[in-house]
CSV table of C-alpha atoms and ligand atoms in Angstrom, one decimal:
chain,number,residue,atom,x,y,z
W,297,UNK,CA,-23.8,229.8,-45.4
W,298,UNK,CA,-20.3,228.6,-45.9
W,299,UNK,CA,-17.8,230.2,-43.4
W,300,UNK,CA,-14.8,231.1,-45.3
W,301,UNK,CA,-11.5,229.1,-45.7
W,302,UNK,CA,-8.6,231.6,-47.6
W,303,UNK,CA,-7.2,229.0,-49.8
W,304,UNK,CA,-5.9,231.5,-52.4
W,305,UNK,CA,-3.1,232.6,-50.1
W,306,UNK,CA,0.8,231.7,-51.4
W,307,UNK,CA,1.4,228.4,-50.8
W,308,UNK,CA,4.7,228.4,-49.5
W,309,UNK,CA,6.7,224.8,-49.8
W,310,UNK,CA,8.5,225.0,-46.7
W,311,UNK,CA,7.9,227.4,-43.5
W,312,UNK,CA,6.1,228.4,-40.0
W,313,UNK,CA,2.4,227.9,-40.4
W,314,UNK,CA,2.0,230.6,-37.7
W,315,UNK,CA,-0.5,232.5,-40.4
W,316,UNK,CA,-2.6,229.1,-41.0
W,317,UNK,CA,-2.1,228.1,-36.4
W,318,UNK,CA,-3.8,231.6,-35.7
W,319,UNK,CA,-6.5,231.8,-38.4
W,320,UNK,CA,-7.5,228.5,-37.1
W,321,UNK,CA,-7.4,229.1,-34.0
W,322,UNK,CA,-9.5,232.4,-34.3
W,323,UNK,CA,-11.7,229.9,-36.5
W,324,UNK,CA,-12.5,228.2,-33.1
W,325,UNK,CA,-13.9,231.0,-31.1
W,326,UNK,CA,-16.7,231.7,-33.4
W,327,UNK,CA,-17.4,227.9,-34.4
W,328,UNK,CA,-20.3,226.2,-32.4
W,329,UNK,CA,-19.1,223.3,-30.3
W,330,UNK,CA,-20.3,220.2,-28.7
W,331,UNK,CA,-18.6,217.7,-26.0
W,332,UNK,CA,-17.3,215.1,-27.4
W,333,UNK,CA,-17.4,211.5,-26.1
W,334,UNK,CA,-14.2,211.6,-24.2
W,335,UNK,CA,-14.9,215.6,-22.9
W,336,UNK,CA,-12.7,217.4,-25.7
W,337,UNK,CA,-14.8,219.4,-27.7
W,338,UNK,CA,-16.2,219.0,-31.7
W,339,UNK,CA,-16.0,222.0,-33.5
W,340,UNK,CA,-19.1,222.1,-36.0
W,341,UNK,CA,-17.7,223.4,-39.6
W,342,UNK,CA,-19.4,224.4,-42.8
W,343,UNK,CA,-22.4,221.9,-41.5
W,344,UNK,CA,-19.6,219.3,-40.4
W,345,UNK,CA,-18.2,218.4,-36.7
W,346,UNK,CA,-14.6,218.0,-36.5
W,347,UNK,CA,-11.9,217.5,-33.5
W,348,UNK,CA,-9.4,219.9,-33.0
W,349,UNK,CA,-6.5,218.7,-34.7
W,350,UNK,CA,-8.6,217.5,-37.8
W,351,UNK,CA,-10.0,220.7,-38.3
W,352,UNK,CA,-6.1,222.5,-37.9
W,353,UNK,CA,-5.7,219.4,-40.9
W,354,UNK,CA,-8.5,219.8,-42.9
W,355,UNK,CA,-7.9,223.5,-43.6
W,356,UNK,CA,-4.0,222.9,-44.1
W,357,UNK,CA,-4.9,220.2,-46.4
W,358,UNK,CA,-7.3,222.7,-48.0
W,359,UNK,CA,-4.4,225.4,-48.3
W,360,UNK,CA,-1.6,223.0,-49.5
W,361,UNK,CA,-2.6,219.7,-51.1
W,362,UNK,CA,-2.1,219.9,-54.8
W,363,UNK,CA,-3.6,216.3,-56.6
W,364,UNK,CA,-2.4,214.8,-59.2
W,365,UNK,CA,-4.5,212.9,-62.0
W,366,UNK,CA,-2.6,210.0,-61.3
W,367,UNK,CA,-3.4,210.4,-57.6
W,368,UNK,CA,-6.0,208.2,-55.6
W,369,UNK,CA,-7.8,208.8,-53.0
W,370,UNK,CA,-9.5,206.7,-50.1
W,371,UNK,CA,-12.4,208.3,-48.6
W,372,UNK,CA,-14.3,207.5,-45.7
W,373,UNK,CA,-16.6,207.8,-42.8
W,374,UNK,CA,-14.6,206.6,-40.0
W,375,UNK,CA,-14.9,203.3,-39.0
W,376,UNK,CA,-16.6,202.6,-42.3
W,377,UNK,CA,-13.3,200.1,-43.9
W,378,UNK,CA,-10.6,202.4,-44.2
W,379,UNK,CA,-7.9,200.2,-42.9
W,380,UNK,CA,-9.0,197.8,-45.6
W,381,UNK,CA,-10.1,200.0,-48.1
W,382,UNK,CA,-6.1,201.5,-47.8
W,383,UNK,CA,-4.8,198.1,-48.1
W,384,UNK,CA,-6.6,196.4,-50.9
W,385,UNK,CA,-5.8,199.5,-52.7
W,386,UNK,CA,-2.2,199.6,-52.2
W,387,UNK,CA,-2.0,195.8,-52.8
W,388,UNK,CA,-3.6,196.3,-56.3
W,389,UNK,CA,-1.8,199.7,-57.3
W,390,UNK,CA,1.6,198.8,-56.4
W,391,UNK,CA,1.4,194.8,-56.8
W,392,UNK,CA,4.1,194.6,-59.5
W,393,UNK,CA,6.6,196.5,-57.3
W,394,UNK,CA,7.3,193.6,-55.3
W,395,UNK,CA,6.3,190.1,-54.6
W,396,UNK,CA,3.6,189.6,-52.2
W,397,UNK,CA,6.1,187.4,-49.6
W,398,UNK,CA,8.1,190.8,-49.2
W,399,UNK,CA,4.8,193.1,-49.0
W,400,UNK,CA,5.2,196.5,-47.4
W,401,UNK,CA,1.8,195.9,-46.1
W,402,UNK,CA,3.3,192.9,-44.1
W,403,UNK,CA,5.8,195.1,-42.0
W,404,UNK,CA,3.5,198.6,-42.3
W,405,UNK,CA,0.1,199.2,-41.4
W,406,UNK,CA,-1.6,200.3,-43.7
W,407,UNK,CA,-2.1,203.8,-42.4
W,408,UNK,CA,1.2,204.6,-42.6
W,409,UNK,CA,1.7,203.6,-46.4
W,410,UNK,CA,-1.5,205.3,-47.4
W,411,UNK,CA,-1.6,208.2,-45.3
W,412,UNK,CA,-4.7,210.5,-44.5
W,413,UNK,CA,-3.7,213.8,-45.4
W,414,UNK,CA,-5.5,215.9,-43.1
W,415,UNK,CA,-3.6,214.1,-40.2
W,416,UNK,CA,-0.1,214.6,-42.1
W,417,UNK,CA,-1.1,218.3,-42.4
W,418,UNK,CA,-1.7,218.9,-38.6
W,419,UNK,CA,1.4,216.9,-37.1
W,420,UNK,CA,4.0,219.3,-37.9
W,421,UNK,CA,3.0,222.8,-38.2
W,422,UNK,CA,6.3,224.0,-39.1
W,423,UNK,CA,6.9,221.9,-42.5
W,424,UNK,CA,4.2,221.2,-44.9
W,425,UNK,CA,4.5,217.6,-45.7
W,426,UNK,CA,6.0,216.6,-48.9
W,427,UNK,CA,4.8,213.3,-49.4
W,428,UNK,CA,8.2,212.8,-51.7
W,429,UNK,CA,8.8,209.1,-50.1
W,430,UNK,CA,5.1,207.8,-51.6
W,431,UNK,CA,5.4,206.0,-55.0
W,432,UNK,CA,3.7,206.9,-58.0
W,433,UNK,CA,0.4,206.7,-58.3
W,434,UNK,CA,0.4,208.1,-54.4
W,435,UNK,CA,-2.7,207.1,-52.1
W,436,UNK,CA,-4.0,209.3,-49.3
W,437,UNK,CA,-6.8,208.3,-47.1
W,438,UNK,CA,-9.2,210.9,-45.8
W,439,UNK,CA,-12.6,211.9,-43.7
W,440,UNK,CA,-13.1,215.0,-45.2
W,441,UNK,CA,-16.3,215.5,-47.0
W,442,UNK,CA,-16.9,215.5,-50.4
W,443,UNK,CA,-18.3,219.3,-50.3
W,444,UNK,CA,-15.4,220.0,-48.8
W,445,UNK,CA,-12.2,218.7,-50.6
W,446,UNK,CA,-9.5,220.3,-52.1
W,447,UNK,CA,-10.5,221.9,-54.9
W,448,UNK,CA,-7.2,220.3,-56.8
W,449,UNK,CA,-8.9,216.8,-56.0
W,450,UNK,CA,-12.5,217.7,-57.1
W,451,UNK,CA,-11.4,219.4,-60.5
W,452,UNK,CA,-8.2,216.9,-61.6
W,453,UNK,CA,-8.4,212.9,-63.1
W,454,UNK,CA,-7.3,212.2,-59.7
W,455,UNK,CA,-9.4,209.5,-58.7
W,456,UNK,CA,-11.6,208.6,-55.8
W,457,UNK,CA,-12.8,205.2,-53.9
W,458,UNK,CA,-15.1,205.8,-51.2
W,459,UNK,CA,-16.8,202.7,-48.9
W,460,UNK,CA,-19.7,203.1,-46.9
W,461,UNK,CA,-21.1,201.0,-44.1
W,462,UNK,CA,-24.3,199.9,-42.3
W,463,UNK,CA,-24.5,202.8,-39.9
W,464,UNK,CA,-25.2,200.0,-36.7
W,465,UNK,CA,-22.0,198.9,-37.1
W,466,UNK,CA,-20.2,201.6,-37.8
W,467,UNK,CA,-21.5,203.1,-34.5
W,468,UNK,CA,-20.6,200.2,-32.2
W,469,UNK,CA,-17.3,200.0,-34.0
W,470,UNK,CA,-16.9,203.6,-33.6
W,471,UNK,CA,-17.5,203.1,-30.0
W,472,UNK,CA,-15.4,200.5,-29.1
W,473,UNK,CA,-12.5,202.5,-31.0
W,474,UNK,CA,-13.1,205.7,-28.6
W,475,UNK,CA,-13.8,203.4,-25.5
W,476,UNK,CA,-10.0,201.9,-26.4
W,477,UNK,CA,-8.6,205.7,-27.0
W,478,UNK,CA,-10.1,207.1,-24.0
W,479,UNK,CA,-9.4,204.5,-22.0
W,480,UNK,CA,-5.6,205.3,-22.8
W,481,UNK,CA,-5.8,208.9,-22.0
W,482,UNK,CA,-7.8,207.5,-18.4
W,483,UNK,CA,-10.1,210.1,-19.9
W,484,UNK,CA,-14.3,209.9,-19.0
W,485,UNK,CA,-16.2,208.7,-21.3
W,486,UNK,CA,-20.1,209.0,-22.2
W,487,UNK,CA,-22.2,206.5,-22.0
W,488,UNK,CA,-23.3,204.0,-25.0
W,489,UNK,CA,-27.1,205.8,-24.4
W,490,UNK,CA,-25.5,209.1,-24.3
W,491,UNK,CA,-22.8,208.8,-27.2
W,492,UNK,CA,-25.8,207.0,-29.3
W,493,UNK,CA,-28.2,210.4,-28.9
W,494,UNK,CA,-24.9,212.6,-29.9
W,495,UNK,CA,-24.7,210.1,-32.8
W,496,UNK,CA,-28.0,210.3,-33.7
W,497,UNK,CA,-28.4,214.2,-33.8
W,498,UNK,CA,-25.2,214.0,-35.7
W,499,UNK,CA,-22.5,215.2,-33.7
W,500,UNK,CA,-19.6,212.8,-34.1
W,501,UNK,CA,-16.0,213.6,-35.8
W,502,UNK,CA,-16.8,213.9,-39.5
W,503,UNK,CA,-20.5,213.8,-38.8
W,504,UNK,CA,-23.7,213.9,-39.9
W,505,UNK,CA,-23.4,210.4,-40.9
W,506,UNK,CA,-25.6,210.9,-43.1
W,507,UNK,CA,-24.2,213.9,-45.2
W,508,UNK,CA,-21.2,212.4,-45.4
W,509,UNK,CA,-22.0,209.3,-47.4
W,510,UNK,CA,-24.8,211.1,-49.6
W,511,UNK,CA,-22.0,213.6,-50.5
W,512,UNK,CA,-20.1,211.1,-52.2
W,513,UNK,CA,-22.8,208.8,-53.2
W,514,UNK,CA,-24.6,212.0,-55.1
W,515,UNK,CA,-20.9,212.6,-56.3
W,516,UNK,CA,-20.2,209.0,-57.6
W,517,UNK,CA,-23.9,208.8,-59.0
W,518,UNK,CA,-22.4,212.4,-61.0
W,519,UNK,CA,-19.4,211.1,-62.1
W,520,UNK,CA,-18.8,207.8,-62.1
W,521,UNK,CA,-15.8,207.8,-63.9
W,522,UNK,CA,-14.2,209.5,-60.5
W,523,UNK,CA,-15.8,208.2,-58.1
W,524,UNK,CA,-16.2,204.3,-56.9
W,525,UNK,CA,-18.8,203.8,-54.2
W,526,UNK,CA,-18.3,200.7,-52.3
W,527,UNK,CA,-20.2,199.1,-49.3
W,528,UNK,CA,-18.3,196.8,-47.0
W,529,UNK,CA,-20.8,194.3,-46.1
W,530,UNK,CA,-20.7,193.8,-50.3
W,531,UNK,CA,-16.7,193.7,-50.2
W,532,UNK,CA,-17.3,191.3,-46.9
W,533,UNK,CA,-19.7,189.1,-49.1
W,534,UNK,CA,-17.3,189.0,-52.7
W,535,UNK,CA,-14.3,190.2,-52.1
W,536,UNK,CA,-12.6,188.9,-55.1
W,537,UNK,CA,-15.5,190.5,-57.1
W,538,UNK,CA,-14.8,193.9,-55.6
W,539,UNK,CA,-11.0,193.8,-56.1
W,540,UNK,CA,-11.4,193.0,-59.2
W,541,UNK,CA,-13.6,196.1,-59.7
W,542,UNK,CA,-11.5,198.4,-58.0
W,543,UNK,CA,-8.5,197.2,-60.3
W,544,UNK,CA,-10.3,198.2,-63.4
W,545,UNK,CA,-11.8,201.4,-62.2
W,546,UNK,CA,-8.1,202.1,-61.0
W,547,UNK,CA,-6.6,202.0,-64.3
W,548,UNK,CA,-4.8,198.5,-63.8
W,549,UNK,CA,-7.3,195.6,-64.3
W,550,UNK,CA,-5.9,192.2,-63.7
W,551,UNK,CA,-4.4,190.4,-66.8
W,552,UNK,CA,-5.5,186.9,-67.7
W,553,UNK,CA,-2.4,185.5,-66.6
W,554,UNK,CA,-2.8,187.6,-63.5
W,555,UNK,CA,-5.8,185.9,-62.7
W,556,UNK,CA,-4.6,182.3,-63.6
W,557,UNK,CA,-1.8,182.6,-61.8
W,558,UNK,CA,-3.8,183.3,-58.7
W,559,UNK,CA,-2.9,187.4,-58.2
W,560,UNK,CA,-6.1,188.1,-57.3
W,561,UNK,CA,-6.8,185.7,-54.2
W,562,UNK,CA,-3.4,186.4,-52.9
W,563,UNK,CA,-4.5,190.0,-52.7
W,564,UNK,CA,-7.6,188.7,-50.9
W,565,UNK,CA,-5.5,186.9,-48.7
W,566,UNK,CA,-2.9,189.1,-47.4
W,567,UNK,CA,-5.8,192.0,-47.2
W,568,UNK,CA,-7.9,190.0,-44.8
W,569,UNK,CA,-8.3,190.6,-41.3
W,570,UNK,CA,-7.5,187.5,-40.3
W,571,UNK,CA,-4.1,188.0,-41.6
W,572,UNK,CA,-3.6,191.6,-41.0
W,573,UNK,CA,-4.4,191.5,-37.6
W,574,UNK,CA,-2.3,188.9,-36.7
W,575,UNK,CA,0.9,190.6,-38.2
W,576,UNK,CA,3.5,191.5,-35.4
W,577,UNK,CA,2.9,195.2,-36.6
W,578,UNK,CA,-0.3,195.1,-36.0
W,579,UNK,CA,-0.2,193.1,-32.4
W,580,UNK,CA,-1.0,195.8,-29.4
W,581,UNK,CA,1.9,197.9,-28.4
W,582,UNK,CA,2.8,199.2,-32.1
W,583,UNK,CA,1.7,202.7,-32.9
W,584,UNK,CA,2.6,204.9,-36.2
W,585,UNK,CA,4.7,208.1,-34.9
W,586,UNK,CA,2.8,210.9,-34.2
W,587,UNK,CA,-0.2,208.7,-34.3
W,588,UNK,CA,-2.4,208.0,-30.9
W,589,UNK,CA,-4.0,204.9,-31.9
W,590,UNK,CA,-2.4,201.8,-31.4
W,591,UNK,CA,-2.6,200.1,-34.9
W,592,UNK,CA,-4.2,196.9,-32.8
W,593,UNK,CA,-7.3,199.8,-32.6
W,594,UNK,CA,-8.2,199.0,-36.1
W,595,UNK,CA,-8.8,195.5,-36.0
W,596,UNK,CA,-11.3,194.1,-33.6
W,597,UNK,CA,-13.9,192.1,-34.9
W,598,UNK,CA,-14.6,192.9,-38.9
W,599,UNK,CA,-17.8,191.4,-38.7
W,600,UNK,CA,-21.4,192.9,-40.1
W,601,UNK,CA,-24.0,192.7,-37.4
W,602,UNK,CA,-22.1,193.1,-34.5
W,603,UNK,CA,-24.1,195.6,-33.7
W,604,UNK,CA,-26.8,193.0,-32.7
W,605,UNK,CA,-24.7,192.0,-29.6
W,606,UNK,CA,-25.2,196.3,-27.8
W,607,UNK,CA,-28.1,198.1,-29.4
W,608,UNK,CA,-31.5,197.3,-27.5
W,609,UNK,CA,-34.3,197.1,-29.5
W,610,UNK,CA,-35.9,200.2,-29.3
W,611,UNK,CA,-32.1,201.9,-30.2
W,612,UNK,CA,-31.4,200.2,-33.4
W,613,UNK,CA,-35.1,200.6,-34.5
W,614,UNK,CA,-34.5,204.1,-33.9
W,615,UNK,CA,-31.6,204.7,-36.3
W,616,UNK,CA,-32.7,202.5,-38.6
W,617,UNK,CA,-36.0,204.6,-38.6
W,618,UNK,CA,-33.1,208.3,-38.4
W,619,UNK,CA,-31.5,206.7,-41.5
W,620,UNK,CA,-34.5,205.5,-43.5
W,621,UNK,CA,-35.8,209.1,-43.4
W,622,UNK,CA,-32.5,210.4,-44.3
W,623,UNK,CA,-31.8,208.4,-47.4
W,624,UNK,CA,-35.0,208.3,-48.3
W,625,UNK,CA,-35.8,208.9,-52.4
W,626,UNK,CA,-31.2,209.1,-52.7
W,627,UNK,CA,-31.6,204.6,-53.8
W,628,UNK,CA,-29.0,203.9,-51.0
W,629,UNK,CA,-29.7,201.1,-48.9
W,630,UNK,CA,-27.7,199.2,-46.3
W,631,UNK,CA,-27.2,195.5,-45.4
W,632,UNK,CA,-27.5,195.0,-41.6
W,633,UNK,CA,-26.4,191.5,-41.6
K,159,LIG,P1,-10.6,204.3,-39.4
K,159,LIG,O1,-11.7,205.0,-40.1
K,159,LIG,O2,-10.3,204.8,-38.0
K,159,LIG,O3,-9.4,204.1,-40.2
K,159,LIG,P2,-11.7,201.7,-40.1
K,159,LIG,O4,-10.5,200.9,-40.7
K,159,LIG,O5,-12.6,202.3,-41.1
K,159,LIG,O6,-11.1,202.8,-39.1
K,159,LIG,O7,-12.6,200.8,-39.2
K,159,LIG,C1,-12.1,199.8,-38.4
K,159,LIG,C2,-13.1,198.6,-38.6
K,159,LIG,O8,-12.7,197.9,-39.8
K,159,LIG,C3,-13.1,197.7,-37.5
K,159,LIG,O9,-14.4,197.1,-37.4
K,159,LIG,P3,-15.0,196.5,-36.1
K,159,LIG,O10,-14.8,197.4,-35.0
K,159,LIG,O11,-16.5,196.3,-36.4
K,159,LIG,O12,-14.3,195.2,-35.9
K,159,LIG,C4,-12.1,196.7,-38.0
K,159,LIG,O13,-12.1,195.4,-37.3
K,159,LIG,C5,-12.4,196.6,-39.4
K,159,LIG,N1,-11.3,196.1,-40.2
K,159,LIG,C6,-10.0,196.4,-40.2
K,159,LIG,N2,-9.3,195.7,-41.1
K,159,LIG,C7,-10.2,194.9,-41.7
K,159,LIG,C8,-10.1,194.0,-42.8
K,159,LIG,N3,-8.9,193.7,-43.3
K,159,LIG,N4,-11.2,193.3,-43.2
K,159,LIG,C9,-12.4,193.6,-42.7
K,159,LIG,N5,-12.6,194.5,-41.7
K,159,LIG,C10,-11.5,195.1,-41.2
């Protein structure tokens, strides 16, 4: 049964979120809970584990964030191509603004131009964010489950682009991510056996794994006019094909002169990890303020099948076996390699 979250209350613009600080916090007392991989705790919601400050975010964001139909949003499982996802989408949205030489996305990472709004919700209690500085149509990135979005966003035009990946990858990737975080914090850390059993009984931040990406691919299979399901070995593959796509579903497909003149590789170009993670904002010792994550975290390898180089044998035939049964009869599929 769904635990309840008041969203009716006032939304107030401006003000102390002591209300929303000690409704969550009573939240956590009766939530089930889990160690995480670093020691802090995962608080399990509505069928969904969270961390702490997510959880504070998710149900501000619930509370507060009014879409717009001209909004977008860029959804994820972590670790799935968000950083990617958030550029290529900014790069096609706002590519008339300004040439791509003098790129916002060449000084910014993309995190902090498309901003996930369940983290903007839980850095400041005491002001709700306005997001007054984002152009229009504004981005926000975001873990939340589909069954568990804003209203605002599931019943306006607002639009959604969601990209999955092979769940190998997105594990190792996953783990190398908290390994780095962690290992700031000189927090312990689990194992790669023990993380990997957490994983596969579901209890990671934003997981099941498995709920996650059948909510939005039942939801873009539903309405299709909403909701663009992606897969990032298929972006990996044909890029260009995929931008192209994501233009059009976006309301802004490329012109022909936009394509003769080239608009579309350049795109391709200053999206790609190669480039992005060698932009001095990117290099190690940048971070976004307020953020813990260096933005060097989110660009390691970019590579499908990594996961070939740390799961034995008998672990990746287990979750390959764990996800077969899962998506089984739902005509999702991954490619491994
Ligand atoms: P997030 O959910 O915390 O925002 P996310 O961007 O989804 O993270 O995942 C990071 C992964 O995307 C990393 O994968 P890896 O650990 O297997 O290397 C990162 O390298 C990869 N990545 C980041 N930017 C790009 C890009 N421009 N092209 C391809 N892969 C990328």
């Amino acid at each position: 049964m769904e635990k309840a979250i008041d969203s009716s209350k006032p939304k107030a613009s401006h003000g102390v979120e002591d209300d929303l600080s000690n409704e969550a916090e009573e939240l956590l007392l009766t939530l089930p809970r889990e160690k995480n991989f670093d020691g802090t705790y995962l608080y399990q919601f509505n069928g969904v584990w969270y961390r702490h400050k997510f959880l504070y975010g998710m149900i501000s964001t619930r509370r507060h964030f009014q879409a717009r139909d001209s909004d977008i949003i860029v959804s994820t499982f972590p670790k799935s191509g968000t950083t990617w996802l958030k550029a290529l989408t900014y790069a096609i949205v706002h590519r008339s603004r300004c040439a791509f030489e003098h790129s916002p996305l060449l000084t910014t990472n993309p995190h902090e131009l498309v901003p996930f709004f369940e983290i903007s919700y839980s850095l400041n209690k005491k002001d709700i964010p306005s997001f007054e500085h984002l152009y229009t149509p504004r981005i926000f990135g975001t873990h939340i489950p589909y069954s568990t979005l804003p209203d605002s966003i599931v019943n306006s035009n607002c639009r959604i682009v969601y990209i999955c990946r092979n769940p190998l990858d997105q594990f190792i990737s996953c783990w190398h991510f908290l390994l780095k975080l962690a290992h700031d914090k000189e927090s312990e850390t689990l194992s790669l056996e023990e993380y990997f059993e957490k994983v596969c009984n579901g209890v990671q931040h934003a997981g099941p794994f498995w709920e996650h990406v059948l909510g939005y691919w039942k939801a873009s299979l539903d309405n299709s006019h909403k909701i663009l399901f992606l897969k990032y070995e298929d972006l990996k593959e044909d890029t260009h094909s995929y931008v192209k796509k994501l233009a059009e579903f976006l309301g802004c497909p490329f012109s022909n002169v936009e394509e003769k003149e080239r608009v579309i590789e350049e795109i391709v170009k200053l999206c790609s990890f190669e480039n992005m993670k060698d932009l001095e904002v990117n290099k190690p010792g940048r971070n976004i303020p307020g953020h813990i994550p260096k933005n060097s975290d989110y660009f390691r390898k970019g590579e499908v099948g990594d996961w070939t180089n740390y799961l034995t044998p008998s672990m990746s035939k287990r979750l390959k076996n764990l996800m077969e049964e899962k998506f089984s009869g739902s005509g999702l599929a991954f490619k491994l390699s």
